[in-house]
Amino acid sequence: MRITRLAATFGAMAMVLAAAACGGDDSDNASGGASTASGIVGKAAGGKLTFGVKADQPGLGLQTGSTYSGFDIEISKIIAKGLGVPESGITWKTTVSANREPYIQQGQVDVVVATYTINDERKQKVNFGGPYFIAGQDLLVPVASTITGPESLAGKKVCSVSGSTPAKRIQTDYKDAQLQQFDSYSKCVTALAGGQVDAVSTDDIILAGYASQDQYAGKFKVVGKPFSTEPYGIGVKKDDTAGCNKINDILKAAAADGSYKKAWDDTLGKSGKAAPELDVSKLTNCS
Ligand code: GLU
């Protein structure tokens, strides 16, 4: 039951992935740039790195006690390993959507792997390796809801997270919706369960994780009509070109040696959905 629901959601997502594969930027992926002491390559030489990750997104970044698990966590471990940092050298730090750029800029974290969409506005402040995954904005609603897509949100209470691309898109493109913002998606899902909001909007892959939680079995559905493209990047400091290039080289190696697929299979892939292809021709040019 649980697997079937998640698999159905992934079916819709596959269409977005296919569509996204046709787009992308024409990046040259040449590595280079001197590694500066302030960049992650220099820092990793000391054997330690701090990763900013989500703590309340099942399947992606979920904290249980002092342990973090999920696809973004496995991607983080791949990046750390590629930089020569052992798992014991990783410090996990919880980020929410709104503090990802400031945490990178202030050096509170070295790398962010947190369902973090690459876009031009954010690129003014940080640099991105990746994308390592393409998601799409969707809606989570109660099973009996009549909401069938973003066009049926007029007058409805829609919950999303401040500082996220989905919240911004609701504000700008669906002005008739009543947007309620929290600092994390789990708070939105609690509000949905309590009937305080009519829908939660963010990336399909995040919503699928909540819908498949045992405590919400039979309660929610993901609408399944993604209305954006959200390429997930790995954030580093804006001037860390060498670090960004290194991340892209590590992702290329992970695509080739099976470790990317393993990261998926061990986390989100448990729903039964096959790992997406990591299209290394679409990696950023780090400039
Ligand atoms: N990928 C979107 C973003 O980066 C939504 C998910 C999130 O808030 O982490 O804003």
PDB file of N, CA and C in Angstrom, residues 76-177:
ATOM      1  N   SER A  76      25.762  13.567   0.150  1.00  0.00           N
ATOM      2  CA  SER A  76      26.767  14.276   0.955  1.00  0.00           C
ATOM      3  C   SER A  76      27.966  13.375   1.241  1.00  0.00           C
ATOM      4  N   LYS A  77      27.678  12.123   1.599  1.00  0.00           N
ATOM      5  CA  LYS A  77      28.768  11.182   1.923  1.00  0.00           C
ATOM      6  C   LYS A  77      29.639  10.915   0.693  1.00  0.00           C
ATOM      7  N   ILE A  78      28.995  10.853  -0.483  1.00  0.00           N
ATOM      8  CA  ILE A  78      29.753  10.653  -1.732  1.00  0.00           C
ATOM      9  C   ILE A  78      30.684  11.851  -1.955  1.00  0.00           C
ATOM     10  N   ILE A  79      30.145  13.051  -1.751  1.00  0.00           N
ATOM     11  CA  ILE A  79      30.956  14.265  -1.956  1.00  0.00           C
ATOM     12  C   ILE A  79      32.113  14.304  -0.956  1.00  0.00           C
ATOM     13  N   ALA A  80      31.814  14.000   0.301  1.00  0.00           N
ATOM     14  CA  ALA A  80      32.850  14.006   1.333  1.00  0.00           C
ATOM     15  C   ALA A  80      33.957  13.019   0.967  1.00  0.00           C
ATOM     16  N   LYS A  81      33.549  11.807   0.607  1.00  0.00           N
ATOM     17  CA  LYS A  81      34.529  10.767   0.275  1.00  0.00           C
ATOM     18  C   LYS A  81      35.404  11.194  -0.906  1.00  0.00           C
ATOM     19  N   GLY A  82      34.766  11.771  -1.912  1.00  0.00           N
ATOM     20  CA  GLY A  82      35.502  12.232  -3.087  1.00  0.00           C
ATOM     21  C   GLY A  82      36.501  13.329  -2.762  1.00  0.00           C
ATOM     22  N   LEU A  83      36.228  14.049  -1.692  1.00  0.00           N
ATOM     23  CA  LEU A  83      37.136  15.113  -1.248  1.00  0.00           C
ATOM     24  C   LEU A  83      38.156  14.582  -0.238  1.00  0.00           C
ATOM     25  N   GLY A  84      38.077  13.289   0.041  1.00  0.00           N
ATOM     26  CA  GLY A  84      39.035  12.684   0.970  1.00  0.00           C
ATOM     27  C   GLY A  84      38.644  12.798   2.432  1.00  0.00           C
ATOM     28  N   VAL A  85      37.388  13.151   2.692  1.00  0.00           N
ATOM     29  CA  VAL A  85      36.932  13.295   4.081  1.00  0.00           C
ATOM     30  C   VAL A  85      36.179  12.022   4.498  1.00  0.00           C
ATOM     31  N   PRO A  86      36.633  11.347   5.562  1.00  0.00           N
ATOM     32  CA  PRO A  86      35.930  10.141   5.997  1.00  0.00           C
ATOM     33  C   PRO A  86      34.588  10.495   6.624  1.00  0.00           C
ATOM     34  N   GLU A  87      33.692   9.502   6.695  1.00  0.00           N
ATOM     35  CA  GLU A  87      32.365   9.764   7.267  1.00  0.00           C
ATOM     36  C   GLU A  87      32.472  10.327   8.679  1.00  0.00           C
ATOM     37  N   SER A  88      33.488   9.871   9.419  1.00  0.00           N
ATOM     38  CA  SER A  88      33.678  10.363  10.797  1.00  0.00           C
ATOM     39  C   SER A  88      34.094  11.832  10.822  1.00  0.00           C
ATOM     40  N   GLY A  89      34.516  12.346   9.679  1.00  0.00           N
ATOM     41  CA  GLY A  89      34.926  13.757   9.609  1.00  0.00           C
ATOM     42  C   GLY A  89      33.788  14.693   9.222  1.00  0.00           C
ATOM     43  N   ILE A  90      32.593  14.112   8.998  1.00  0.00           N
ATOM     44  CA  ILE A  90      31.441  14.931   8.597  1.00  0.00           C
ATOM     45  C   ILE A  90      30.691  15.432   9.824  1.00  0.00           C
ATOM     46  N   THR A  91      30.455  16.731   9.868  1.00  0.00           N
ATOM     47  CA  THR A  91      29.536  17.289  10.864  1.00  0.00           C
ATOM     48  C   THR A  91      28.251  17.636  10.121  1.00  0.00           C
ATOM     49  N   TRP A  92      27.116  17.137  10.625  1.00  0.00           N
ATOM     50  CA  TRP A  92      25.827  17.447  10.011  1.00  0.00           C
ATOM     51  C   TRP A  92      25.229  18.642  10.729  1.00  0.00           C
ATOM     52  N   LYS A  93      24.735  19.578   9.956  1.00  0.00           N
ATOM     53  CA  LYS A  93      24.068  20.728  10.555  1.00  0.00           C
ATOM     54  C   LYS A  93      22.716  20.922   9.864  1.00  0.00           C
ATOM     55  N   THR A  94      21.676  21.000  10.662  1.00  0.00           N
ATOM     56  CA  THR A  94      20.336  21.151  10.094  1.00  0.00           C
ATOM     57  C   THR A  94      20.156  22.539   9.491  1.00  0.00           C
ATOM     58  N   THR A  95      19.684  22.559   8.252  1.00  0.00           N
ATOM     59  CA  THR A  95      19.318  23.828   7.620  1.00  0.00           C
ATOM     60  C   THR A  95      17.826  23.797   7.313  1.00  0.00           C
ATOM     61  N   VAL A  96      17.222  24.967   7.252  1.00  0.00           N
ATOM     62  CA  VAL A  96      15.874  25.095   6.694  1.00  0.00           C
ATOM     63  C   VAL A  96      16.033  25.842   5.373  1.00  0.00           C
ATOM     64  N   SER A  97      14.940  25.961   4.635  1.00  0.00           N
ATOM     65  CA  SER A  97      15.069  26.541   3.291  1.00  0.00           C
ATOM     66  C   SER A  97      15.659  27.950   3.332  1.00  0.00           C
ATOM     67  N   ALA A  98      15.212  28.776   4.271  1.00  0.00           N
ATOM     68  CA  ALA A  98      15.585  30.194   4.248  1.00  0.00           C
ATOM     69  C   ALA A  98      17.020  30.471   4.692  1.00  0.00           C
ATOM     70  N   ASN A  99      17.654  29.547   5.409  1.00  0.00           N
ATOM     71  CA  ASN A  99      19.005  29.891   5.892  1.00  0.00           C
ATOM     72  C   ASN A  99      20.132  29.233   5.103  1.00  0.00           C
ATOM     73  N   ARG A 100      19.825  28.619   3.974  1.00  0.00           N
ATOM     74  CA  ARG A 100      20.878  27.928   3.229  1.00  0.00           C
ATOM     75  C   ARG A 100      21.919  28.894   2.673  1.00  0.00           C
ATOM     76  N   GLU A 101      21.491  29.961   1.987  1.00  0.00           N
ATOM     77  CA  GLU A 101      22.484  30.919   1.470  1.00  0.00           C
ATOM     78  C   GLU A 101      23.271  31.585   2.607  1.00  0.00           C
ATOM     79  N   PRO A 102      22.592  32.137   3.643  1.00  0.00           N
ATOM     80  CA  PRO A 102      23.377  32.756   4.725  1.00  0.00           C
ATOM     81  C   PRO A 102      24.321  31.779   5.425  1.00  0.00           C
ATOM     82  N   TYR A 103      23.923  30.554   5.614  1.00  0.00           N
ATOM     83  CA  TYR A 103      24.823  29.585   6.276  1.00  0.00           C
ATOM     84  C   TYR A 103      26.088  29.363   5.445  1.00  0.00           C
ATOM     85  N   ILE A 104      25.920  29.309   4.116  1.00  0.00           N
ATOM     86  CA  ILE A 104      27.096  29.140   3.254  1.00  0.00           C
ATOM     87  C   ILE A 104      27.938  30.414   3.298  1.00  0.00           C
ATOM     88  N   GLN A 105      27.289  31.548   3.145  1.00  0.00           N
ATOM     89  CA  GLN A 105      28.022  32.821   3.092  1.00  0.00           C
ATOM     90  C   GLN A 105      28.791  33.081   4.386  1.00  0.00           C
ATOM     91  N   GLN A 106      28.174  32.730   5.522  1.00  0.00           N
ATOM     92  CA  GLN A 106      28.804  32.994   6.822  1.00  0.00           C
ATOM     93  C   GLN A 106      29.784  31.901   7.233  1.00  0.00           C
ATOM     94  N   GLY A 107      29.859  30.824   6.462  1.00  0.00           N
ATOM     95  CA  GLY A 107      30.765  29.732   6.813  1.00  0.00           C
ATOM     96  C   GLY A 107      30.250  28.842   7.928  1.00  0.00           C
ATOM     97  N   GLN A 108      28.967  28.920   8.226  1.00  0.00           N
ATOM     98  CA  GLN A 108      28.404  28.010   9.242  1.00  0.00           C
ATOM     99  C   GLN A 108      28.350  26.585   8.726  1.00  0.00           C
ATOM    100  N   VAL A 109      28.269  26.444   7.421  1.00  0.00           N
ATOM    101  CA  VAL A 109      28.391  25.128   6.784  1.00  0.00           C
ATOM    102  C   VAL A 109      29.347  25.289   5.597  1.00  0.00           C
ATOM    103  N   ASP A 110      29.969  24.173   5.208  1.00  0.00           N
ATOM    104  CA  ASP A 110      30.862  24.223   4.043  1.00  0.00           C
ATOM    105  C   ASP A 110      30.107  23.891   2.763  1.00  0.00           C
ATOM    106  N   VAL A 111      29.185  22.965   2.867  1.00  0.00           N
ATOM    107  CA  VAL A 111      28.457  22.449   1.702  1.00  0.00           C
ATOM    108  C   VAL A 111      26.981  22.304   2.096  1.00  0.00           C
ATOM    109  N   VAL A 112      26.073  22.631   1.182  1.00  0.00           N
ATOM    110  CA  VAL A 112      24.643  22.387   1.436  1.00  0.00           C
ATOM    111  C   VAL A 112      24.118  21.358   0.436  1.00  0.00           C
ATOM    112  N   VAL A 113      23.532  20.293   0.980  1.00  0.00           N
ATOM    113  CA  VAL A 113      22.852  19.289   0.152  1.00  0.00           C
ATOM    114  C   VAL A 113      21.459  19.130   0.762  1.00  0.00           C
ATOM    115  N   ALA A 114      20.513  19.943   0.318  1.00  0.00           N
ATOM    116  CA  ALA A 114      19.246  20.073   1.038  1.00  0.00           C
ATOM    117  C   ALA A 114      18.088  20.423   0.108  1.00  0.00           C
ATOM    118  N   THR A 115      17.792  19.515  -0.810  1.00  0.00           N
ATOM    119  CA  THR A 115      16.698  19.734  -1.790  1.00  0.00           C
ATOM    120  C   THR A 115      16.734  21.167  -2.322  1.00  0.00           C
ATOM    121  N   TYR A 116      17.937  21.563  -2.739  1.00  0.00           N
ATOM    122  CA  TYR A 116      18.291  22.968  -2.952  1.00  0.00           C
ATOM    123  C   TYR A 116      18.272  23.297  -4.449  1.00  0.00           C
ATOM    124  N   THR A 117      17.231  23.946  -4.894  1.00  0.00           N
ATOM    125  CA  THR A 117      17.095  24.277  -6.314  1.00  0.00           C
ATOM    126  C   THR A 117      18.134  25.302  -6.770  1.00  0.00           C
ATOM    127  N   ILE A 118      18.772  24.975  -7.883  1.00  0.00           N
ATOM    128  CA  ILE A 118      19.711  25.910  -8.523  1.00  0.00           C
ATOM    129  C   ILE A 118      18.888  26.956  -9.260  1.00  0.00           C
ATOM    130  N   ASN A 119      19.087  28.216  -8.959  1.00  0.00           N
ATOM    131  CA  ASN A 119      18.474  29.255  -9.796  1.00  0.00           C
ATOM    132  C   ASN A 119      19.353  30.506  -9.809  1.00  0.00           C
ATOM    133  N   ASP A 120      19.033  31.420 -10.725  1.00  0.00           N
ATOM    134  CA  ASP A 120      19.901  32.585 -10.930  1.00  0.00           C
ATOM    135  C   ASP A 120      19.962  33.481  -9.708  1.00  0.00           C
ATOM    136  N   GLU A 121      18.839  33.629  -9.024  1.00  0.00           N
ATOM    137  CA  GLU A 121      18.813  34.493  -7.845  1.00  0.00           C
ATOM    138  C   GLU A 121      19.782  33.966  -6.777  1.00  0.00           C
ATOM    139  N   ARG A 122      19.726  32.680  -6.541  1.00  0.00           N
ATOM    140  CA  ARG A 122      20.624  32.083  -5.543  1.00  0.00           C
ATOM    141  C   ARG A 122      22.074  32.096  -6.007  1.00  0.00           C
ATOM    142  N   LYS A 123      22.259  32.002  -7.328  1.00  0.00           N
ATOM    143  CA  LYS A 123      23.628  32.011  -7.856  1.00  0.00           C
ATOM    144  C   LYS A 123      24.327  33.356  -7.639  1.00  0.00           C
ATOM    145  N   GLN A 124      23.556  34.404  -7.331  1.00  0.00           N
ATOM    146  CA  GLN A 124      24.165  35.686  -6.982  1.00  0.00           C
ATOM    147  C   GLN A 124      24.924  35.571  -5.655  1.00  0.00           C
ATOM    148  N   LYS A 125      24.501  34.613  -4.828  1.00  0.00           N
ATOM    149  CA  LYS A 125      25.043  34.502  -3.464  1.00  0.00           C
ATOM    150  C   LYS A 125      25.928  33.283  -3.225  1.00  0.00           C
ATOM    151  N   VAL A 126      25.647  32.194  -3.943  1.00  0.00           N
ATOM    152  CA  VAL A 126      26.389  30.948  -3.730  1.00  0.00           C
ATOM    153  C   VAL A 126      26.684  30.308  -5.077  1.00  0.00           C
ATOM    154  N   ASN A 127      27.545  29.290  -5.055  1.00  0.00           N
ATOM    155  CA  ASN A 127      27.842  28.531  -6.266  1.00  0.00           C
ATOM    156  C   ASN A 127      27.224  27.131  -6.120  1.00  0.00           C
ATOM    157  N   PHE A 128      26.890  26.526  -7.238  1.00  0.00           N
ATOM    158  CA  PHE A 128      26.240  25.210  -7.189  1.00  0.00           C
ATOM    159  C   PHE A 128      26.952  24.201  -8.070  1.00  0.00           C
ATOM    160  N   GLY A 129      27.297  23.046  -7.492  1.00  0.00           N
ATOM    161  CA  GLY A 129      27.606  21.866  -8.292  1.00  0.00           C
ATOM    162  C   GLY A 129      26.289  21.152  -8.559  1.00  0.00           C
ATOM    163  N   GLY A 130      26.301  20.178  -9.453  1.00  0.00           N
ATOM    164  CA  GLY A 130      25.071  19.466  -9.802  1.00  0.00           C
ATOM    165  C   GLY A 130      24.506  20.006 -11.111  1.00  0.00           C
ATOM    166  N   PRO A 131      23.242  19.767 -11.418  1.00  0.00           N
ATOM    167  CA  PRO A 131      22.260  19.092 -10.571  1.00  0.00           C
ATOM    168  C   PRO A 131      22.463  17.576 -10.494  1.00  0.00           C
ATOM    169  N   TYR A 132      22.073  17.025  -9.325  1.00  0.00           N
ATOM    170  CA  TYR A 132      22.144  15.580  -9.128  1.00  0.00           C
ATOM    171  C   TYR A 132      20.755  14.958  -9.128  1.00  0.00           C
ATOM    172  N   PHE A 133      19.717  15.803  -9.260  1.00  0.00           N
ATOM    173  CA  PHE A 133      18.340  15.299  -9.294  1.00  0.00           C
ATOM    174  C   PHE A 133      17.451  16.423  -9.805  1.00  0.00           C
ATOM    175  N   ILE A 134      16.379  16.068 -10.524  1.00  0.00           N
ATOM    176  CA  ILE A 134      15.427  17.073 -10.995  1.00  0.00           C
ATOM    177  C   ILE A 134      14.052  16.759 -10.401  1.00  0.00           C
ATOM    178  N   ALA A 135      13.548  17.682  -9.578  1.00  0.00           N
ATOM    179  CA  ALA A 135      12.202  17.527  -9.008  1.00  0.00           C
ATOM    180  C   ALA A 135      11.257  18.505  -9.700  1.00  0.00           C
ATOM    181  N   GLY A 136       9.999  18.527  -9.250  1.00  0.00           N
ATOM    182  CA  GLY A 136       9.025  19.483  -9.786  1.00  0.00           C
ATOM    183  C   GLY A 136       8.024  19.844  -8.707  1.00  0.00           C
ATOM    184  N   GLN A 137       7.582  21.079  -8.701  1.00  0.00           N
ATOM    185  CA  GLN A 137       6.626  21.527  -7.672  1.00  0.00           C
ATOM    186  C   GLN A 137       5.282  20.838  -7.859  1.00  0.00           C
ATOM    187  N   ASP A 138       4.699  20.413  -6.764  1.00  0.00           N
ATOM    188  CA  ASP A 138       3.420  19.706  -6.811  1.00  0.00           C
ATOM    189  C   ASP A 138       2.616  20.071  -5.556  1.00  0.00           C
ATOM    190  N   LEU A 139       1.516  19.388  -5.354  1.00  0.00           N
ATOM    191  CA  LEU A 139       0.621  19.681  -4.223  1.00  0.00           C
ATOM    192  C   LEU A 139       0.304  18.400  -3.464  1.00  0.00           C
ATOM    193  N   LEU A 140       0.289  18.515  -2.146  1.00  0.00           N
ATOM    194  CA  LEU A 140      -0.156  17.427  -1.269  1.00  0.00           C
ATOM    195  C   LEU A 140      -1.499  17.855  -0.687  1.00  0.00           C
ATOM    196  N   VAL A 141      -2.506  17.011  -0.845  1.00  0.00           N
ATOM    197  CA  VAL A 141      -3.867  17.368  -0.390  1.00  0.00           C
ATOM    198  C   VAL A 141      -4.494  16.170   0.308  1.00  0.00           C
ATOM    199  N   PRO A 142      -5.561  16.392   1.092  1.00  0.00           N
ATOM    200  CA  PRO A 142      -6.282  15.257   1.677  1.00  0.00           C
ATOM    201  C   PRO A 142      -6.868  14.391   0.558  1.00  0.00           C
ATOM    202  N   VAL A 143      -7.014  13.082   0.795  1.00  0.00           N
ATOM    203  CA  VAL A 143      -7.473  12.180  -0.277  1.00  0.00           C
ATOM    204  C   VAL A 143      -8.796  12.625  -0.893  1.00  0.00           C
ATOM    205  N   ALA A 144      -9.675  13.225  -0.092  1.00  0.00           N
ATOM    206  CA  ALA A 144     -10.996  13.604  -0.612  1.00  0.00           C
ATOM    207  C   ALA A 144     -11.013  15.001  -1.235  1.00  0.00           C
ATOM    208  N   SER A 145      -9.869  15.654  -1.310  1.00  0.00           N
ATOM    209  CA  SER A 145      -9.817  17.031  -1.803  1.00  0.00           C
ATOM    210  C   SER A 145     -10.239  17.136  -3.271  1.00  0.00           C
ATOM    211  N   THR A 146     -10.827  18.283  -3.618  1.00  0.00           N
ATOM    212  CA  THR A 146     -11.205  18.521  -5.013  1.00  0.00           C
ATOM    213  C   THR A 146     -10.113  19.305  -5.759  1.00  0.00           C
ATOM    214  N   ILE A 147      -9.031  19.612  -5.060  1.00  0.00           N
ATOM    215  CA  ILE A 147      -7.930  20.340  -5.711  1.00  0.00           C
ATOM    216  C   ILE A 147      -7.255  19.407  -6.715  1.00  0.00           C
ATOM    217  N   THR A 148      -7.167  19.865  -7.966  1.00  0.00           N
ATOM    218  CA  THR A 148      -6.603  19.005  -9.012  1.00  0.00           C
ATOM    219  C   THR A 148      -5.329  19.574  -9.630  1.00  0.00           C
ATOM    220  N   GLY A 149      -4.917  20.748  -9.141  1.00  0.00           N
ATOM    221  CA  GLY A 149      -3.698  21.352  -9.680  1.00  0.00           C
ATOM    222  C   GLY A 149      -3.616  22.776  -9.195  1.00  0.00           C
ATOM    223  N   PRO A 150      -2.566  23.490  -9.551  1.00  0.00           N
ATOM    224  CA  PRO A 150      -2.388  24.844  -9.038  1.00  0.00           C
ATOM    225  C   PRO A 150      -3.501  25.798  -9.463  1.00  0.00           C
ATOM    226  N   GLU A 151      -4.178  25.459 -10.588  1.00  0.00           N
ATOM    227  CA  GLU A 151      -5.264  26.331 -11.069  1.00  0.00           C
ATOM    228  C   GLU A 151      -6.502  26.242 -10.186  1.00  0.00           C
ATOM    229  N   SER A 152      -6.579  25.236  -9.312  1.00  0.00           N
ATOM    230  CA  SER A 152      -7.756  25.167  -8.427  1.00  0.00           C
ATOM    231  C   SER A 152      -7.451  25.653  -7.011  1.00  0.00           C
ATOM    232  N   LEU A 153      -6.436  26.514  -6.881  1.00  0.00           N
ATOM    233  CA  LEU A 153      -6.044  26.973  -5.540  1.00  0.00           C
ATOM    234  C   LEU A 153      -6.702  28.289  -5.108  1.00  0.00           C
ATOM    235  N   ALA A 154      -7.465  28.936  -5.986  1.00  0.00           N
ATOM    236  CA  ALA A 154      -8.059  30.228  -5.634  1.00  0.00           C
ATOM    237  C   ALA A 154      -8.882  30.115  -4.358  1.00  0.00           C
ATOM    238  N   GLY A 155      -8.591  30.981  -3.395  1.00  0.00           N
ATOM    239  CA  GLY A 155      -9.317  30.984  -2.128  1.00  0.00           C
ATOM    240  C   GLY A 155      -8.903  29.877  -1.163  1.00  0.00           C
ATOM    241  N   LYS A 156      -7.996  29.014  -1.593  1.00  0.00           N
ATOM    242  CA  LYS A 156      -7.569  27.893  -0.738  1.00  0.00           C
ATOM    243  C   LYS A 156      -6.352  28.285   0.087  1.00  0.00           C
ATOM    244  N   LYS A 157      -6.262  27.699   1.269  1.00  0.00           N
ATOM    245  CA  LYS A 157      -5.089  27.923   2.122  1.00  0.00           C
ATOM    246  C   LYS A 157      -3.998  26.939   1.715  1.00  0.00           C
ATOM    247  N   VAL A 158      -2.895  27.498   1.248  1.00  0.00           N
ATOM    248  CA  VAL A 158      -1.790  26.670   0.772  1.00  0.00           C
ATOM    249  C   VAL A 158      -0.577  26.928   1.649  1.00  0.00           C
ATOM    250  N   CYS A 159       0.003  25.879   2.156  1.00  0.00           N
ATOM    251  CA  CYS A 159       1.165  26.019   3.038  1.00  0.00           C
ATOM    252  C   CYS A 159       2.446  25.690   2.282  1.00  0.00           C
ATOM    253  N   SER A 160       3.449  26.544   2.470  1.00  0.00           N
ATOM    254  CA  SER A 160       4.781  26.244   1.954  1.00  0.00           C
ATOM    255  C   SER A 160       5.805  26.865   2.906  1.00  0.00           C
ATOM    256  N   VAL A 161       7.057  26.843   2.496  1.00  0.00           N
ATOM    257  CA  VAL A 161       8.126  27.242   3.417  1.00  0.00           C
ATOM    258  C   VAL A 161       8.796  28.527   2.956  1.00  0.00           C
ATOM    259  N   SER A 162       9.013  29.424   3.901  1.00  0.00           N
ATOM    260  CA  SER A 162       9.646  30.702   3.562  1.00  0.00           C
ATOM    261  C   SER A 162      11.058  30.455   3.019  1.00  0.00           C
ATOM    262  N   GLY A 163      11.420  31.248   2.015  1.00  0.00           N
ATOM    263  CA  GLY A 163      12.739  31.112   1.408  1.00  0.00           C
ATOM    264  C   GLY A 163      12.827  30.001   0.380  1.00  0.00           C
ATOM    265  N   SER A 164      11.699  29.360   0.069  1.00  0.00           N
ATOM    266  CA  SER A 164      11.723  28.272  -0.915  1.00  0.00           C
ATOM    267  C   SER A 164      11.197  28.763  -2.266  1.00  0.00           C
ATOM    268  N   THR A 165      11.592  28.076  -3.311  1.00  0.00           N
ATOM    269  CA  THR A 165      11.087  28.423  -4.643  1.00  0.00           C
ATOM    270  C   THR A 165       9.585  28.135  -4.779  1.00  0.00           C
ATOM    271  N   PRO A 166       9.057  27.052  -4.172  1.00  0.00           N
ATOM    272  CA  PRO A 166       7.604  26.835  -4.292  1.00  0.00           C
ATOM    273  C   PRO A 166       6.770  27.946  -3.651  1.00  0.00           C
ATOM    274  N   ALA A 167       7.203  28.443  -2.486  1.00  0.00           N
ATOM    275  CA  ALA A 167       6.448  29.526  -1.838  1.00  0.00           C
ATOM    276  C   ALA A 167       6.426  30.753  -2.754  1.00  0.00           C
ATOM    277  N   LYS A 168       7.570  31.031  -3.331  1.00  0.00           N
ATOM    278  CA  LYS A 168       7.671  32.199  -4.209  1.00  0.00           C
ATOM    279  C   LYS A 168       6.765  32.038  -5.432  1.00  0.00           C
ATOM    280  N   ARG A 169       6.743  30.830  -5.981  1.00  0.00           N
ATOM    281  CA  ARG A 169       5.924  30.608  -7.187  1.00  0.00           C
ATOM    282  C   ARG A 169       4.438  30.751  -6.867  1.00  0.00           C
ATOM    283  N   ILE A 170       4.005  30.293  -5.705  1.00  0.00           N
ATOM    284  CA  ILE A 170       2.593  30.476  -5.320  1.00  0.00           C
ATOM    285  C   ILE A 170       2.303  31.980  -5.219  1.00  0.00           C
ATOM    286  N   GLN A 171       3.220  32.716  -4.609  1.00  0.00           N
ATOM    287  CA  GLN A 171       3.023  34.164  -4.434  1.00  0.00           C
ATOM    288  C   GLN A 171       2.934  34.899  -5.766  1.00  0.00           C
ATOM    289  N   THR A 172       3.774  34.530  -6.695  1.00  0.00           N
ATOM    290  CA  THR A 172       3.833  35.299  -7.940  1.00  0.00           C
ATOM    291  C   THR A 172       2.874  34.779  -9.013  1.00  0.00           C
ATOM    292  N   ASP A 173       2.707  33.465  -9.100  1.00  0.00           N
ATOM    293  CA  ASP A 173       1.919  32.909 -10.210  1.00  0.00           C
ATOM    294  C   ASP A 173       0.497  32.506  -9.825  1.00  0.00           C
ATOM    295  N   TYR A 174       0.248  32.338  -8.522  1.00  0.00           N
ATOM    296  CA  TYR A 174      -1.091  31.902  -8.083  1.00  0.00           C
ATOM    297  C   TYR A 174      -1.557  32.812  -6.946  1.00  0.00           C
ATOM    298  N   LYS A 175      -1.720  34.067  -7.300  1.00  0.00           N
ATOM    299  CA  LYS A 175      -1.992  35.126  -6.321  1.00  0.00           C
ATOM    300  C   LYS A 175      -3.314  34.948  -5.578  1.00  0.00           C
ATOM    301  N   ASP A 176      -4.258  34.216  -6.156  1.00  0.00           N
ATOM    302  CA  ASP A 176      -5.554  34.028  -5.498  1.00  0.00           C
ATOM    303  C   ASP A 176      -5.516  32.983  -4.384  1.00  0.00           C
ATOM    304  N   ALA A 177      -4.412  32.274  -4.290  1.00  0.00           N
ATOM    305  CA  ALA A 177      -4.266  31.312  -3.185  1.00  0.00           C
ATOM    306  C   ALA A 177      -3.882  32.077  -1.925  1.00  0.00           C
TER     307      ALA A 177
END
